[in-house]
Short mmCIF file of C-alpha atoms (C1' of nucleotides) in Angstrom, two decimals:
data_model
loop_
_atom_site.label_atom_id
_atom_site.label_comp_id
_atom_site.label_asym_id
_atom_site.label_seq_id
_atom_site.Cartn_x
_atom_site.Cartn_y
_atom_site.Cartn_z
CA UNK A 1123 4.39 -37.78 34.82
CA UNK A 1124 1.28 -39.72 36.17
CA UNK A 1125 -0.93 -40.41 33.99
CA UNK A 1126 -0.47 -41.79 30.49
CA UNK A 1127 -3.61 -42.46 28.54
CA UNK A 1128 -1.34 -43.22 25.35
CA UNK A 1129 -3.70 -42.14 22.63
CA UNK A 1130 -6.51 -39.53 22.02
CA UNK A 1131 -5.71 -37.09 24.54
CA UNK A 1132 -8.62 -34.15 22.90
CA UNK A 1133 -11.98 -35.24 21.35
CA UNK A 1134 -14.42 -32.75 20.00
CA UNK A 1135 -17.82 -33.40 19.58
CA UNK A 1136 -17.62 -29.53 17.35
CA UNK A 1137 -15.87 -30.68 13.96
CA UNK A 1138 -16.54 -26.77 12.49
CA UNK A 1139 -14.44 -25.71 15.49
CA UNK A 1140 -11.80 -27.93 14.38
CA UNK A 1141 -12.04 -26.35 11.09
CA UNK A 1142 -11.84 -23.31 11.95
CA UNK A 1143 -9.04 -23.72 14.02
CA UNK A 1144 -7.12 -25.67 10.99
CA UNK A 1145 -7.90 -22.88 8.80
CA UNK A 1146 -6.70 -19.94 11.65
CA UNK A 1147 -3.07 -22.09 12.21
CA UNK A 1148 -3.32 -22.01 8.16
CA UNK A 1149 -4.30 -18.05 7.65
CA UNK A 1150 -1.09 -17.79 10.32
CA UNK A 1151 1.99 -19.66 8.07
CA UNK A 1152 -0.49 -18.26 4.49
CA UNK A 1153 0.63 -14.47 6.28
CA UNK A 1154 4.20 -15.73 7.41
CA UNK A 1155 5.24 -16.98 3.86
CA UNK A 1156 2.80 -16.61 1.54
CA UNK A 1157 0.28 -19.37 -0.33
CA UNK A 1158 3.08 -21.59 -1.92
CA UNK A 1159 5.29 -22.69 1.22
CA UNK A 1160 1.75 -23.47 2.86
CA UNK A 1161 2.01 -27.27 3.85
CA UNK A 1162 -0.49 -29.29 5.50
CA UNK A 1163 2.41 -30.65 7.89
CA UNK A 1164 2.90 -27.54 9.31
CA UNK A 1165 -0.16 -26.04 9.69
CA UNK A 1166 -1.57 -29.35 11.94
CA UNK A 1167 1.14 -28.91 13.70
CA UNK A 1168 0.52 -24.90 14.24
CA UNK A 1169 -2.98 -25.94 14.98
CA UNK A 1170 -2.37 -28.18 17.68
CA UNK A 1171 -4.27 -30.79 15.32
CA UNK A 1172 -2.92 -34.08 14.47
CA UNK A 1173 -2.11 -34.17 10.50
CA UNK A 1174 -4.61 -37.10 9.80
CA UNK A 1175 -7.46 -34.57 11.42
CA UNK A 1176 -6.49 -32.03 8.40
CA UNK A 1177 -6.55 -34.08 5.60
CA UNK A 1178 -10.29 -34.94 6.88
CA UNK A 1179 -11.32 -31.76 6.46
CA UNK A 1180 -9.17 -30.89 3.43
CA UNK A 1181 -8.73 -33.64 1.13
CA UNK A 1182 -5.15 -32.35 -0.30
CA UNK A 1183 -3.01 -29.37 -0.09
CA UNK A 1184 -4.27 -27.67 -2.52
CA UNK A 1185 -8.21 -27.91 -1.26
CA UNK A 1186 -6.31 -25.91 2.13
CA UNK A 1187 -4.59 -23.64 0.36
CA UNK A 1188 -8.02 -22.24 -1.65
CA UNK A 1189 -10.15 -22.75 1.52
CA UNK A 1190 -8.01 -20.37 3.45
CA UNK A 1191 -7.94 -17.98 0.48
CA UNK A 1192 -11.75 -17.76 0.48
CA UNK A 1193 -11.96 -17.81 4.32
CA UNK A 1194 -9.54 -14.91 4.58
CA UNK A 1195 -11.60 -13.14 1.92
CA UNK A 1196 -14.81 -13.78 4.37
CA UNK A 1197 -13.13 -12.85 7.35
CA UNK A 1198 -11.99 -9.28 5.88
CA UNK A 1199 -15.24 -8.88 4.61
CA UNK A 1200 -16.77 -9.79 7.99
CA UNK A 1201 -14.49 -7.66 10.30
CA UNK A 1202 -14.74 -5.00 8.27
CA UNK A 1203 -18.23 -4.24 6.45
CA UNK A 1204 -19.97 -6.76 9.63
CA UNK A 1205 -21.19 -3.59 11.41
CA UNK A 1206 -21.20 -1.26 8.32
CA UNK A 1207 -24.88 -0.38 8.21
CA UNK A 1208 -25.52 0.57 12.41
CA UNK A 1209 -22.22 2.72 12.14
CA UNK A 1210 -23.80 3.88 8.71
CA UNK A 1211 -27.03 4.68 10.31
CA UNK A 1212 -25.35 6.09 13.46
CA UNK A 1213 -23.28 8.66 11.58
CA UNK A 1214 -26.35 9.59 8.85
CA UNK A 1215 -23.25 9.12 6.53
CA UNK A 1216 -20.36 7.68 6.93
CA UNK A 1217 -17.63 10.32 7.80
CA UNK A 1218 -14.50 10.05 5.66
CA UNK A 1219 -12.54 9.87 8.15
CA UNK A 1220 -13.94 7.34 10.20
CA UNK A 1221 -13.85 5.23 6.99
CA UNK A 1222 -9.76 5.73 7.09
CA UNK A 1223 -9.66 5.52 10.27
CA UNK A 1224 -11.30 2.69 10.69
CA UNK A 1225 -9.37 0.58 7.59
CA UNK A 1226 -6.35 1.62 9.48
CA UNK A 1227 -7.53 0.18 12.76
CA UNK A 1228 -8.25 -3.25 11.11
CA UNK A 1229 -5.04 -3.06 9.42
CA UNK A 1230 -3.42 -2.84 12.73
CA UNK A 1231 -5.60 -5.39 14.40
CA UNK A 1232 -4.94 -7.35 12.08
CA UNK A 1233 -1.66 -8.02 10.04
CA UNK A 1234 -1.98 -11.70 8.98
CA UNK A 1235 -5.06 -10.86 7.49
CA UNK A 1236 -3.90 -7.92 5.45
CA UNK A 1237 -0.66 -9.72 4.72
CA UNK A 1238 -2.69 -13.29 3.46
CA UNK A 1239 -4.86 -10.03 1.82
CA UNK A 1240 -1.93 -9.00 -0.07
CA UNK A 1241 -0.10 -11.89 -0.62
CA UNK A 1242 -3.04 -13.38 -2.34
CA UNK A 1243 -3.74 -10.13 -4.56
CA UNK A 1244 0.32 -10.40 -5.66
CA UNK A 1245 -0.30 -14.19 -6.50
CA UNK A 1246 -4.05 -14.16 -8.49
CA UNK A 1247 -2.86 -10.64 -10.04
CA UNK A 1248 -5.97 -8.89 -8.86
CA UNK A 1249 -8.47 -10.06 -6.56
CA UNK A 1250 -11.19 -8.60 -8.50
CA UNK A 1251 -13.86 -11.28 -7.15
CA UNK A 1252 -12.75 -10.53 -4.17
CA UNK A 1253 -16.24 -9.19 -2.34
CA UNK A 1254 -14.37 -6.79 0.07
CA UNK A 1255 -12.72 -5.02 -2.79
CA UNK A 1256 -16.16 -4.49 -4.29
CA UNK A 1257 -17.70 -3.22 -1.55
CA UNK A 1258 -15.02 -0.71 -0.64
CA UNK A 1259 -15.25 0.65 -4.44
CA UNK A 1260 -18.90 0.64 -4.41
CA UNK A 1261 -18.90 2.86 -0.94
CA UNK A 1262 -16.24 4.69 -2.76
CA UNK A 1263 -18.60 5.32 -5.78
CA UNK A 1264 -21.60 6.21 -3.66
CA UNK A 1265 -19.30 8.85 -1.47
CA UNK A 1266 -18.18 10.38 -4.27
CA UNK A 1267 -21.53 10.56 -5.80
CA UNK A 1268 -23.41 12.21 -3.13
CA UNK A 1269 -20.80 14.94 -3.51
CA UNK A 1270 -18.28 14.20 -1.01
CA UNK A 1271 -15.76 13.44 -3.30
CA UNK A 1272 -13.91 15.64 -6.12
CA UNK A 1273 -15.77 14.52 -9.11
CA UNK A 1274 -12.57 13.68 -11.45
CA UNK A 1275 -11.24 10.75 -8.99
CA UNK A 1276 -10.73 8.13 -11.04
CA UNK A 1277 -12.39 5.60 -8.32
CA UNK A 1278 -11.01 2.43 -8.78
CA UNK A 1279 -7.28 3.44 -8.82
CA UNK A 1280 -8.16 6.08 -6.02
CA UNK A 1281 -9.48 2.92 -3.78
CA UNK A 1282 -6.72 0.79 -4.89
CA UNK A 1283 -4.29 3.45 -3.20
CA UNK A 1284 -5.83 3.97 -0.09
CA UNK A 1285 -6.67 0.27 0.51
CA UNK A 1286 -2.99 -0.76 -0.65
CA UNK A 1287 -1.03 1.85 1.71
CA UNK A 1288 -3.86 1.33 4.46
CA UNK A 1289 -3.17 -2.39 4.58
CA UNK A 1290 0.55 -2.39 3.90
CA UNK A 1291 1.68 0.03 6.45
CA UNK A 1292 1.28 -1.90 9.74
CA UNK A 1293 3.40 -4.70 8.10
CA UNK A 1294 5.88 -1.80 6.95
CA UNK A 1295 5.74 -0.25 9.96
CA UNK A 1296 6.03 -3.25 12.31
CA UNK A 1297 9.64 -3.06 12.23
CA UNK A 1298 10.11 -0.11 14.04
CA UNK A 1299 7.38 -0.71 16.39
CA UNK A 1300 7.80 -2.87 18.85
CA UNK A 1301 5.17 -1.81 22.02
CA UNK A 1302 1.63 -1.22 22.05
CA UNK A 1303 2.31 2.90 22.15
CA UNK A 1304 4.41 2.92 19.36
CA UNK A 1305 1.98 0.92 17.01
CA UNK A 1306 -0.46 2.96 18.02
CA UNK A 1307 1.80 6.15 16.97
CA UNK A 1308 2.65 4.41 13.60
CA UNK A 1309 -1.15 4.24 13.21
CA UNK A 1310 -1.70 7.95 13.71
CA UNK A 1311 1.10 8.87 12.19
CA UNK A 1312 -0.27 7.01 9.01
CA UNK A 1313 -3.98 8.33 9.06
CA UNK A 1314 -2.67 11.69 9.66
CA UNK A 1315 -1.12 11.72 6.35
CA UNK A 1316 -3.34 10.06 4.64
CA UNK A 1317 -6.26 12.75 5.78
CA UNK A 1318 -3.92 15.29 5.01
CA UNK A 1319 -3.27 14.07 1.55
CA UNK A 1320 -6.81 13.35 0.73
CA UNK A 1321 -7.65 16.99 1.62
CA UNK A 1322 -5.49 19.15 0.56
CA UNK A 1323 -2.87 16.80 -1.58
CA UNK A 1324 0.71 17.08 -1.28
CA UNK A 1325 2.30 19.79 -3.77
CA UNK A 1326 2.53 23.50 -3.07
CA UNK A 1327 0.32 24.60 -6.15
CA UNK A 1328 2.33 27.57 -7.21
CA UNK A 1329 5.26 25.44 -7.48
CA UNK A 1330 3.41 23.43 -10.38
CA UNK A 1331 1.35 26.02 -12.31
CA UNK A 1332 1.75 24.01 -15.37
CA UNK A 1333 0.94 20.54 -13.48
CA UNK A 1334 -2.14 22.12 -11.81
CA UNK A 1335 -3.29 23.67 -15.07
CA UNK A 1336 -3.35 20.25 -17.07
CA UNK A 1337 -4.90 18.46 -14.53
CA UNK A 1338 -7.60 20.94 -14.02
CA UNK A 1339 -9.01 20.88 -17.07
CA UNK A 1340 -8.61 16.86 -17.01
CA UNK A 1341 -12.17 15.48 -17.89
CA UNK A 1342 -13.62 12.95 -15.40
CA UNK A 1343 -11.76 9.38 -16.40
CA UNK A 1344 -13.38 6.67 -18.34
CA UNK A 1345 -12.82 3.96 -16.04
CA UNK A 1346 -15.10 0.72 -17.93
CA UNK A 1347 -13.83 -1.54 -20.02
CA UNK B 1412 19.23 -36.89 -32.23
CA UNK B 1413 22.34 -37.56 -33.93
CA UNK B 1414 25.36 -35.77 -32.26
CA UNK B 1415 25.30 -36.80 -28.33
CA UNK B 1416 28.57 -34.98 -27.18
CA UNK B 1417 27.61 -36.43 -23.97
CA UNK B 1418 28.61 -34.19 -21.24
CA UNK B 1419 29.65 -30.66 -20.51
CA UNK B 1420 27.62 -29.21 -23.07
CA UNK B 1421 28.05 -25.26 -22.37
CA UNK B 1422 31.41 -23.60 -20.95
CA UNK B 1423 31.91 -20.29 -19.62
CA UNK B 1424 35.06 -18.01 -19.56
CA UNK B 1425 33.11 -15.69 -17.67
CA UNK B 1426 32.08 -16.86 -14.16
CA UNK B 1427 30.31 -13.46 -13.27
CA UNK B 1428 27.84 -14.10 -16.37
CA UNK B 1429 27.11 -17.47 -15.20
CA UNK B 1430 26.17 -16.17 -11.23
CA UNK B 1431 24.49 -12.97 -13.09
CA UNK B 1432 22.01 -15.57 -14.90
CA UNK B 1433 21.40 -17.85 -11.92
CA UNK B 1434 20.37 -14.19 -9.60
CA UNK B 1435 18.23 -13.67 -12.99
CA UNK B 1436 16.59 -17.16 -12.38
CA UNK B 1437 16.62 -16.67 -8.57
CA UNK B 1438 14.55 -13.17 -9.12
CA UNK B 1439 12.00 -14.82 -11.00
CA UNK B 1440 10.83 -17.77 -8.37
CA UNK B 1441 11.61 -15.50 -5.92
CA UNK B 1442 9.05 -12.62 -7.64
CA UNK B 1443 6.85 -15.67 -8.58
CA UNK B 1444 6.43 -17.87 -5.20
CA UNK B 1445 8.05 -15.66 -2.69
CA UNK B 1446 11.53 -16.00 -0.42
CA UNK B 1447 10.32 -19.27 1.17
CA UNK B 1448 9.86 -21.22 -1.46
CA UNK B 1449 13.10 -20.79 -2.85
CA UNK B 1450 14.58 -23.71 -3.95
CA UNK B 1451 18.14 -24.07 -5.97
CA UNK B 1452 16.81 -26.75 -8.06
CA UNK B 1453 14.34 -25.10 -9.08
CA UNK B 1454 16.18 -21.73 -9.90
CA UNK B 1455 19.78 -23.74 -10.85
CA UNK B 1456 16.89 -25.50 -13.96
CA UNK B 1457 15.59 -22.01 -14.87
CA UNK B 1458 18.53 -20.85 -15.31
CA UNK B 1459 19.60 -23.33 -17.46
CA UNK B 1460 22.65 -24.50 -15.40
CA UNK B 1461 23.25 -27.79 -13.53
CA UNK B 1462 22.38 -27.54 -10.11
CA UNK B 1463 26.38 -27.79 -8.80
CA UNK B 1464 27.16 -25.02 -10.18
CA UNK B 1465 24.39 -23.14 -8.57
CA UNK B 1466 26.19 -24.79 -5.40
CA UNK B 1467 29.69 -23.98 -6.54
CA UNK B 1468 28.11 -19.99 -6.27
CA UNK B 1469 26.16 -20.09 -3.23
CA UNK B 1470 26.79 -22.41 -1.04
CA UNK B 1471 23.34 -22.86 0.74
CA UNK B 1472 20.06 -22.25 0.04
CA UNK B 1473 19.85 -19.27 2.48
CA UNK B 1474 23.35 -17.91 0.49
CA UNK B 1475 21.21 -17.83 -2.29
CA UNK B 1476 18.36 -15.72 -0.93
CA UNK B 1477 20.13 -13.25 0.61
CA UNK B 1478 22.62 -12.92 -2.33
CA UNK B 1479 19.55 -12.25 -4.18
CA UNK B 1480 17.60 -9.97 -2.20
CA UNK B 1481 20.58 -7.47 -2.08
CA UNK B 1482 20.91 -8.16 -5.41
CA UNK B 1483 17.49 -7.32 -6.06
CA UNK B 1484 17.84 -3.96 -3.91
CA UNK B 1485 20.96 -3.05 -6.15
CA UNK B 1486 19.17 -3.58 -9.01
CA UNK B 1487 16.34 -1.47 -7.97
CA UNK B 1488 18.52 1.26 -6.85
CA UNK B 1489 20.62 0.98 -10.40
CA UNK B 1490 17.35 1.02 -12.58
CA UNK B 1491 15.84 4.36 -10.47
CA UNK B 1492 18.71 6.32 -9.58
CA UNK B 1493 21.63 4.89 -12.21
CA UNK B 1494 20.99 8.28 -14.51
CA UNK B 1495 19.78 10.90 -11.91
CA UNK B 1496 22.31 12.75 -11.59
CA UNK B 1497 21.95 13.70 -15.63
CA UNK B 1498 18.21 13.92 -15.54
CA UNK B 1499 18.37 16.30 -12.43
CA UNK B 1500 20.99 18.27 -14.26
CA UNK B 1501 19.18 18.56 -17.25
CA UNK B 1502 15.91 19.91 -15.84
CA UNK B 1503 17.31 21.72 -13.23
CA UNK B 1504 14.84 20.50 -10.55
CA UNK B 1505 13.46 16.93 -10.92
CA UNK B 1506 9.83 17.81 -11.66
CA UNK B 1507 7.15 15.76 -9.38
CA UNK B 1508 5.36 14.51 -12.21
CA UNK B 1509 8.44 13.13 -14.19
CA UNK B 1510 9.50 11.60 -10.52
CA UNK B 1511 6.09 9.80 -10.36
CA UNK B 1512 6.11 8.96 -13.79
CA UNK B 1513 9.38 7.41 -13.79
CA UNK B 1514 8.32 5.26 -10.70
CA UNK B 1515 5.42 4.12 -12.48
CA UNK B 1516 7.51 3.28 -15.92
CA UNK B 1517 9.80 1.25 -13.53
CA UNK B 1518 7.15 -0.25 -11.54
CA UNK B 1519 5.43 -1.43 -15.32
CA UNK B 1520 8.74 -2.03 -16.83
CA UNK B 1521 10.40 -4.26 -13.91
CA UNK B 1522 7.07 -6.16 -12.64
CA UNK B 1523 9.46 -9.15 -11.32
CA UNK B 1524 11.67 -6.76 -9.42
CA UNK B 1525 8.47 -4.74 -7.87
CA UNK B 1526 7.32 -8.08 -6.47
CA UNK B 1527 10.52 -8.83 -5.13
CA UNK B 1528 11.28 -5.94 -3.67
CA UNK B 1529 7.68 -5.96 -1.98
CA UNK B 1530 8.19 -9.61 -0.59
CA UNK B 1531 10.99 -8.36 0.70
CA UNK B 1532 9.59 -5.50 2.41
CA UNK B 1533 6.73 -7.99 3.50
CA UNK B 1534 9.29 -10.66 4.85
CA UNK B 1535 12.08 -8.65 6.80
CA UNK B 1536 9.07 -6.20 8.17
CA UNK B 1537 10.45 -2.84 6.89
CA UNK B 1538 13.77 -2.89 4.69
CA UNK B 1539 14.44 0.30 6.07
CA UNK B 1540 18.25 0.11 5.60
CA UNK B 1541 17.39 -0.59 1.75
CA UNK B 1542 19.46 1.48 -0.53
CA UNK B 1543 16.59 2.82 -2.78
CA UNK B 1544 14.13 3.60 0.22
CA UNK B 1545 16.40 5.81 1.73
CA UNK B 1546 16.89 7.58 -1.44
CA UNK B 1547 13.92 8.17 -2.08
CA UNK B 1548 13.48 9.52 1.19
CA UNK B 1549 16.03 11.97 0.95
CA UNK B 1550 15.08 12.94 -2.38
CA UNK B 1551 11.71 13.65 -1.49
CA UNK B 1552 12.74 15.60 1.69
CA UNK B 1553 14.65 18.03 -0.57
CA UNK B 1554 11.97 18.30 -2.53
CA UNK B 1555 9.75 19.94 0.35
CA UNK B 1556 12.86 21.71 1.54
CA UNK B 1557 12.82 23.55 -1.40
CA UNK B 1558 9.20 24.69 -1.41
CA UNK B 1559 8.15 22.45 -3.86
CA UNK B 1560 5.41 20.54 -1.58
CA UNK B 1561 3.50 21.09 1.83
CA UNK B 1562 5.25 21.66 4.91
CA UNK B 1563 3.25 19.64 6.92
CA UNK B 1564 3.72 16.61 5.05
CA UNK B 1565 5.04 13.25 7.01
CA UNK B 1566 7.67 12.85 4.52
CA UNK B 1567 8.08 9.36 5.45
CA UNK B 1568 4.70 8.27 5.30
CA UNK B 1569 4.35 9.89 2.17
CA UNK B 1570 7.17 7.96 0.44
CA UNK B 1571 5.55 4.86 1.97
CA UNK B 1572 1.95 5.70 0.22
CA UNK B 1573 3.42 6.44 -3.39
CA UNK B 1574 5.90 4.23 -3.48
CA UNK B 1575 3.76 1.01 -1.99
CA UNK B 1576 0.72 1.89 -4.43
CA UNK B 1577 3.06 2.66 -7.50
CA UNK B 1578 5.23 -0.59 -6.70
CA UNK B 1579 1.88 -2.76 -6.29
CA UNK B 1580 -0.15 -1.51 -9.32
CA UNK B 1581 1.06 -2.82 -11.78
CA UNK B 1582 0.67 -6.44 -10.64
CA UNK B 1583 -2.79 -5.25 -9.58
CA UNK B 1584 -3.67 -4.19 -12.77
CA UNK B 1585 -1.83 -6.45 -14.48
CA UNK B 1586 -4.56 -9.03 -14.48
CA UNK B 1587 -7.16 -6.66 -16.33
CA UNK B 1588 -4.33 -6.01 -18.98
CA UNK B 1589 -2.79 -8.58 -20.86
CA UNK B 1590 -1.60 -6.52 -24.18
CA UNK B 1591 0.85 -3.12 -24.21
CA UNK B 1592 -1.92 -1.13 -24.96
CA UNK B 1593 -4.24 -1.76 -22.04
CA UNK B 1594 -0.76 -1.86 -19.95
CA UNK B 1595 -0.14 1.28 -21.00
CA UNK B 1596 -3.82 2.91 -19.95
CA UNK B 1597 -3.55 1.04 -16.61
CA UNK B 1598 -0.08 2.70 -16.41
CA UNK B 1599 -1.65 6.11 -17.45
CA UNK B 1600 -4.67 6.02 -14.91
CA UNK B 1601 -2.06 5.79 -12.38
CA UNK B 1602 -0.45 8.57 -13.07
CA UNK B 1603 -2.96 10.78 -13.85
CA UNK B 1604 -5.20 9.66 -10.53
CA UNK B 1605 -1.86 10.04 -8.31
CA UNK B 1606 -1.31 13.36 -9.92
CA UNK B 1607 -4.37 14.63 -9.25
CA UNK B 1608 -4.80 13.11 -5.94
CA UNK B 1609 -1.19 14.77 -5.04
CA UNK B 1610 -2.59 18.24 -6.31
CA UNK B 1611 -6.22 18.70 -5.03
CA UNK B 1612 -6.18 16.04 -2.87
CA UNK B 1613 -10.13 13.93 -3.00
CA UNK B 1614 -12.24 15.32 -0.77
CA UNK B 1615 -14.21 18.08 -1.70
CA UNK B 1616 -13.50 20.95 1.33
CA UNK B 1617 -16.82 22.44 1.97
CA UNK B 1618 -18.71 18.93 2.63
CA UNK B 1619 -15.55 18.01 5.34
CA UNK B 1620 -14.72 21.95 7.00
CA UNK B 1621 -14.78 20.32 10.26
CA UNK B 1622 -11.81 18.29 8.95
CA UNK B 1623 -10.24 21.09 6.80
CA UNK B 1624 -10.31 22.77 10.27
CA UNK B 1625 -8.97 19.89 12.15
CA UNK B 1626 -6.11 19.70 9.80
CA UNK B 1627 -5.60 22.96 9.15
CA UNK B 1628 -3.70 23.47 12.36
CA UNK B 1629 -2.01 20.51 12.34
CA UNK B 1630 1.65 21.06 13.26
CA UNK B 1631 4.27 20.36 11.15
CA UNK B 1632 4.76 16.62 11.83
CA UNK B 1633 7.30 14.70 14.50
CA UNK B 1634 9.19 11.89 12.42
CA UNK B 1635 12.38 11.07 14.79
CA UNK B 1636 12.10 8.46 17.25
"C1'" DA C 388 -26.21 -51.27 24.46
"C1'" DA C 389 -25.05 -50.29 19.52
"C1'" DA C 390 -23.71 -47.50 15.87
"C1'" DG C 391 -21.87 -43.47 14.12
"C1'" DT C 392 -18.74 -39.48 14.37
"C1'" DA C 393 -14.39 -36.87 15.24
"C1'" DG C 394 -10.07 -37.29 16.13
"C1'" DT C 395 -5.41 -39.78 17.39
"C1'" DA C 396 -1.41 -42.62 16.39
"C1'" DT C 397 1.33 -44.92 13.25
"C1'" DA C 398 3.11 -46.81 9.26
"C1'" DC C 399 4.12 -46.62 4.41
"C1'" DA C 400 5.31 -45.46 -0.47
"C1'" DT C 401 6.47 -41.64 -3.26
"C1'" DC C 402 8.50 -37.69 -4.31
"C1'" DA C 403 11.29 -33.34 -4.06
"C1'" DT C 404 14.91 -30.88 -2.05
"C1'" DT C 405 19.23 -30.22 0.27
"C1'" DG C 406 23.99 -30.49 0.47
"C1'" DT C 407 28.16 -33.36 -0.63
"C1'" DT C 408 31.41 -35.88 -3.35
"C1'" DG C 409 34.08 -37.62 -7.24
"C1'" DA C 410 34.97 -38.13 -12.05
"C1'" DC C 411 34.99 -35.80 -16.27
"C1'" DT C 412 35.39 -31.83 -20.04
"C1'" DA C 413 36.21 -27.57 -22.31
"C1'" DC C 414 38.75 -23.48 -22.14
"C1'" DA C 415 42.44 -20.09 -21.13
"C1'" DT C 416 46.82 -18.97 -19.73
"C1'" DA C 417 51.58 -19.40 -18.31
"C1'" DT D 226 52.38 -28.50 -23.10
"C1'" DA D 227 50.87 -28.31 -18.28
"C1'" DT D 228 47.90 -26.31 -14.95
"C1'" DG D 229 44.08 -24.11 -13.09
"C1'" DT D 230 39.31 -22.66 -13.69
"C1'" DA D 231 34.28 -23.10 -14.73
"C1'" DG D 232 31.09 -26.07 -15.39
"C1'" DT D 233 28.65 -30.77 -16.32
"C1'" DC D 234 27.06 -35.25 -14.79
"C1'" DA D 235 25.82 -38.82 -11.64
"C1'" DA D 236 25.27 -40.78 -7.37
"C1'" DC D 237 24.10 -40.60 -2.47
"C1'" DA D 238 22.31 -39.92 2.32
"C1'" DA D 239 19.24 -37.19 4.94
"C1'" DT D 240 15.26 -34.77 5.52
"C1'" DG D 241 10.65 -33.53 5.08
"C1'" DA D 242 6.23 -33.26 2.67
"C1'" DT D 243 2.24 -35.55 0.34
"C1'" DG D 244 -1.40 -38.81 0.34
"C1'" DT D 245 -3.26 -43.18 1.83
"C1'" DA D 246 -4.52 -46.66 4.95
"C1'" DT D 247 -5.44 -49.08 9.25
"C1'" DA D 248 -6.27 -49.74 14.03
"C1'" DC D 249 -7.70 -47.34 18.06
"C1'" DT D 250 -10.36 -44.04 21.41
"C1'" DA D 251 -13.67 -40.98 23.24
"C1'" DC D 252 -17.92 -39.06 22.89
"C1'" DT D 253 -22.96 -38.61 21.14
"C1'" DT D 254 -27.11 -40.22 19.46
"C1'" DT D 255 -30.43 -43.68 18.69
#
DNA sequence: AAAGTAGTATACATCATTGTTGACTACATA
DNA sequence: TATGTAGTCAACAATGATGTATACTACTTT
């Protein structure tokens, strides 16, 4: 109740820490309602930043809204290809599983990310720039290539299905979730599946002898356009 | 820009039609911007009605939304499981592929009520007490029952996978296709790769044994909390 | 010591949205 | 013909967001 020094209570001699922390408090309402109830009022105030202090460093609304979109899509990229080539190089190749394993763990780790993730592929209607997309196809590719992978996959839609589910569950599963022991059992639960699926799919073939006999002689897809 | 009959233009015996059109309207901003942003002007001018009447039907703003999103879930449920009964009958067991390729015709059919549906699941963290989820739950559960797929499937986790990818896909893809045809192959590549994917699975067993082996054992899964 | 930089505080005009109210109209039914 | 219903139209106060501008402060560098 002391002291009162009326004005300018925090400088910062760091302006990209300011930005990044703008950007964070924006990433944060971007994952809570999605890029078109993101306002500049609201995210200074999330950030602890006065509102004058955003507009510096994003000249309107809009400038925020695609800055965040792009810094999202660096900070996926980052979190999750940043240490790709020692685990790479660790592991010879990378294990499947590890791959799932570890796109569930980042899922998990981090929701607002996946959900900003998501929320921008439903609004641009496929993030096909997006660099970590890319990457996780061409890893795909190269997997499959070096024999890993059943050579019919059609890759793209294959990736598309693994990334979607990966980064949707935690959000899905959040509800029922509430302590650290449960998430963690959601997380299982989900890369259980997943492995199961991926190795040994989810039909009992002698139930579908007609299913399994089209597909079978199904020729690899023609995925270019 | 002769006759000006002024006011009260349009008049409607049928009050149901008129709330029917504004949920229309609501669906669409809602599938478009997400549940935040909303706003009964907006959906009271898309729907072509003047904004107290939107009022004289839903009293708030929030009224609105959730009068929608159940709305939305009825809908869904209606469009999927409004003729099963007669389909089941008529096939005697709802085949797996005609049960994914029905999703995926409803998912490319009903783009708007996809995206709502996921915004939904996005925004109340797991609609698990949604109509249609539960369905297809149960559904699904029979199906396994009956011998049709793997015991050791997390029958939960497996609804989550096809039904988030299948939902989700189409607005994926939907950038890459403008036109019905290339609609229709993105449509198609889904189907086929989720086929395939449920009936081989995509890793190729004798480059992963120490996983086949892993998983091989696995117990039937735990889903009850 | 002076000048520049980063951020605060505040005010302002503009605009959109919410929710309410009151007067009016077209239609159907009793 | 009278009454109720469904909807239009217009106005209004309150709120909150956008952008802009100006004066002020603390800190750093020259």
């Amino acid at each position: 109740m002391a002291d009162s020094s009326k004005t300018a209570r925090r400088n910062n001699t760091d302006p990209e820490s300011t930005r990044r922390e703008i950007l964070q408090a924006a990433l944060e309402v971007l994952a809570k309602d999605g890029p078109e109830s993101l306002s500049v009022t609201e995210v200074a105030r999330r950030a602890g930043v006065n509102r004058g202090t955003a507009y510096q460093h994003f000249p309107t609304r809009e400038d925020l809204a695609h800055a965040t979109a792009t810094w999202v899509s660096e900070r996926i990229y980052e979190e999750f290809y940043g240490d790709f080539e020692e685990v790479s190089e660790r592991n010879k190749i990378y294990p499947a599983d590890l791959a799932l394993e570890r796109l569930s763990d980042f899922a998990m780790n981090n929701p607002e990310l996946s959900r900003a993730w998501l929320f921008d592929v439903m609004a641009t209607q496929g993030a096909v720039t997006d660099p970590f997309w890319n990457r996780y196809v061409k890893e795909l590719r190269e997997f499959v290539q070096q024999g890993n992978g059943r050579k019919d996959i059609d890759i793209e839609v294959y990736a598309f299905i693994t990334l979607a589910s990966a980064l949707l569950w935690p959000i899905w599963a959040g509800a029922h979730a509430r302590d650290t022991r449960a998430r963690n059992r959601m997380r299982q639960r989900f890369v259980d599946e997943m492995m199961r699926l991926v190795l040994f799919g989810a039909l009992v073939p002698e139930r579908h002898s007609a299913l399994v006999e089209r597909f079978r002689e199904m020729p690899e897809p023609v995925e270019a356009e």
